[in-house]
Amino acid sequence: EGPGYSFTDVRVLKYPGHGIVATTGTNRFAYRAMPNYRGRDQYTIRACATVGARKGCSTLIYDVTVR
């Protein structure tokens, strides 16, 4: 959160196909690939916030390459 921002909703919209996304704290997430998986994966998080009278949401798409 930045100055004046307050998150109203942060959630995983699309879970990865080859791993897990876990909550590690307030509005914090961590990705972990399945054992022995190598390749690409993707997950999506949506974050909504207010600042003053303004409200908005952003969709964050994470592309992961597991080596």
mmCIF file of C-alpha atoms in Angstrom:
data_model
loop_
_atom_site.group_PDB
_atom_site.id
_atom_site.type_symbol
_atom_site.label_atom_id
_atom_site.label_comp_id
_atom_site.label_asym_id
_atom_site.label_seq_id
_atom_site.Cartn_x
_atom_site.Cartn_y
_atom_site.Cartn_z
ATOM 1 C CA GLU A 1 0.000 0.000 0.000
ATOM 2 C CA GLY A 2 1.135 3.489 -0.754
ATOM 3 C CA PRO A 3 0.301 6.718 1.075
ATOM 4 C CA GLY A 4 -3.469 7.064 1.384
ATOM 5 C CA TYR A 5 -4.211 3.717 -0.307
ATOM 6 C CA SER A 6 -6.276 1.054 1.387
ATOM 7 C CA PHE A 7 -6.682 -2.390 -0.176
ATOM 8 C CA THR A 8 -10.291 -3.553 -0.107
ATOM 9 C CA ASP A 9 -9.827 -6.942 -1.807
ATOM 10 C CA VAL A 10 -6.796 -8.930 -2.940
ATOM 11 C CA ARG A 11 -7.314 -12.465 -4.227
ATOM 12 C CA VAL A 12 -6.069 -15.102 -6.624
ATOM 13 C CA LEU A 13 -8.322 -15.170 -9.705
ATOM 14 C CA LYS A 14 -6.524 -17.971 -11.549
ATOM 15 C CA TYR A 15 -4.337 -20.532 -9.842
ATOM 16 C CA PRO A 16 -1.249 -21.924 -11.590
ATOM 17 C CA GLY A 17 -1.547 -25.214 -13.415
ATOM 18 C CA HIS A 18 1.793 -26.599 -12.193
ATOM 19 C CA GLY A 19 2.192 -25.208 -8.683
ATOM 20 C CA ILE A 20 0.514 -23.493 -5.788
ATOM 21 C CA VAL A 21 0.096 -19.898 -4.683
ATOM 22 C CA ALA A 22 -0.026 -19.450 -0.922
ATOM 23 C CA THR A 23 -0.853 -16.409 1.170
ATOM 24 C CA THR A 24 2.230 -15.383 3.153
ATOM 25 C CA GLY A 25 0.750 -12.370 4.929
ATOM 26 C CA THR A 26 -1.628 -9.521 4.346
ATOM 27 C CA ASN A 27 -1.754 -8.972 0.583
ATOM 28 C CA ARG A 28 1.350 -11.156 0.072
ATOM 29 C CA PHE A 29 1.594 -14.322 -1.976
ATOM 30 C CA ALA A 30 4.259 -16.899 -2.799
ATOM 31 C CA TYR A 31 4.434 -19.328 -5.727
ATOM 32 C CA ARG A 32 5.874 -22.829 -5.426
ATOM 33 C CA ALA A 33 6.138 -25.250 -8.338
ATOM 34 C CA MET A 34 5.098 -28.876 -8.001
ATOM 35 C CA PRO A 35 8.007 -31.247 -7.287
ATOM 36 C CA ASN A 36 10.135 -32.028 -10.355
ATOM 37 C CA TYR A 37 8.178 -29.617 -12.591
ATOM 38 C CA ARG A 38 10.213 -27.617 -15.096
ATOM 39 C CA GLY A 39 8.689 -25.174 -17.550
ATOM 40 C CA ARG A 40 6.310 -22.235 -17.684
ATOM 41 C CA ASP A 41 3.407 -21.480 -15.394
ATOM 42 C CA GLN A 42 1.044 -18.571 -14.861
ATOM 43 C CA TYR A 43 -1.300 -17.229 -12.196
ATOM 44 C CA THR A 44 -3.466 -14.130 -11.829
ATOM 45 C CA ILE A 45 -4.116 -11.880 -8.833
ATOM 46 C CA ARG A 46 -6.690 -9.087 -8.621
ATOM 47 C CA ALA A 47 -6.101 -6.172 -6.235
ATOM 48 C CA CYS A 48 -8.737 -3.556 -5.428
ATOM 49 C CA ALA A 49 -8.091 -0.424 -3.391
ATOM 50 C CA THR A 50 -9.405 2.986 -2.468
ATOM 51 C CA VAL A 51 -7.593 6.268 -2.110
ATOM 52 C CA GLY A 52 -9.780 9.086 -0.882
ATOM 53 C CA ALA A 53 -13.063 8.857 -2.803
ATOM 54 C CA ARG A 54 -11.476 6.942 -5.706
ATOM 55 C CA LYS A 55 -11.838 3.181 -6.098
ATOM 56 C CA GLY A 56 -10.191 0.850 -8.572
ATOM 57 C CA CYS A 57 -8.932 -2.640 -9.299
ATOM 58 C CA SER A 58 -5.923 -4.014 -11.137
ATOM 59 C CA THR A 59 -5.381 -7.472 -12.556
ATOM 60 C CA LEU A 60 -1.828 -8.793 -12.216
ATOM 61 C CA ILE A 61 -0.758 -11.697 -14.416
ATOM 62 C CA TYR A 62 2.428 -13.464 -13.331
ATOM 63 C CA ASP A 63 4.370 -15.555 -15.842
ATOM 64 C CA VAL A 64 6.763 -17.956 -14.133
ATOM 65 C CA THR A 65 9.577 -20.022 -15.618
ATOM 66 C CA VAL A 66 10.696 -22.896 -13.395
ATOM 67 C CA ARG A 67 14.217 -24.155 -14.121
#
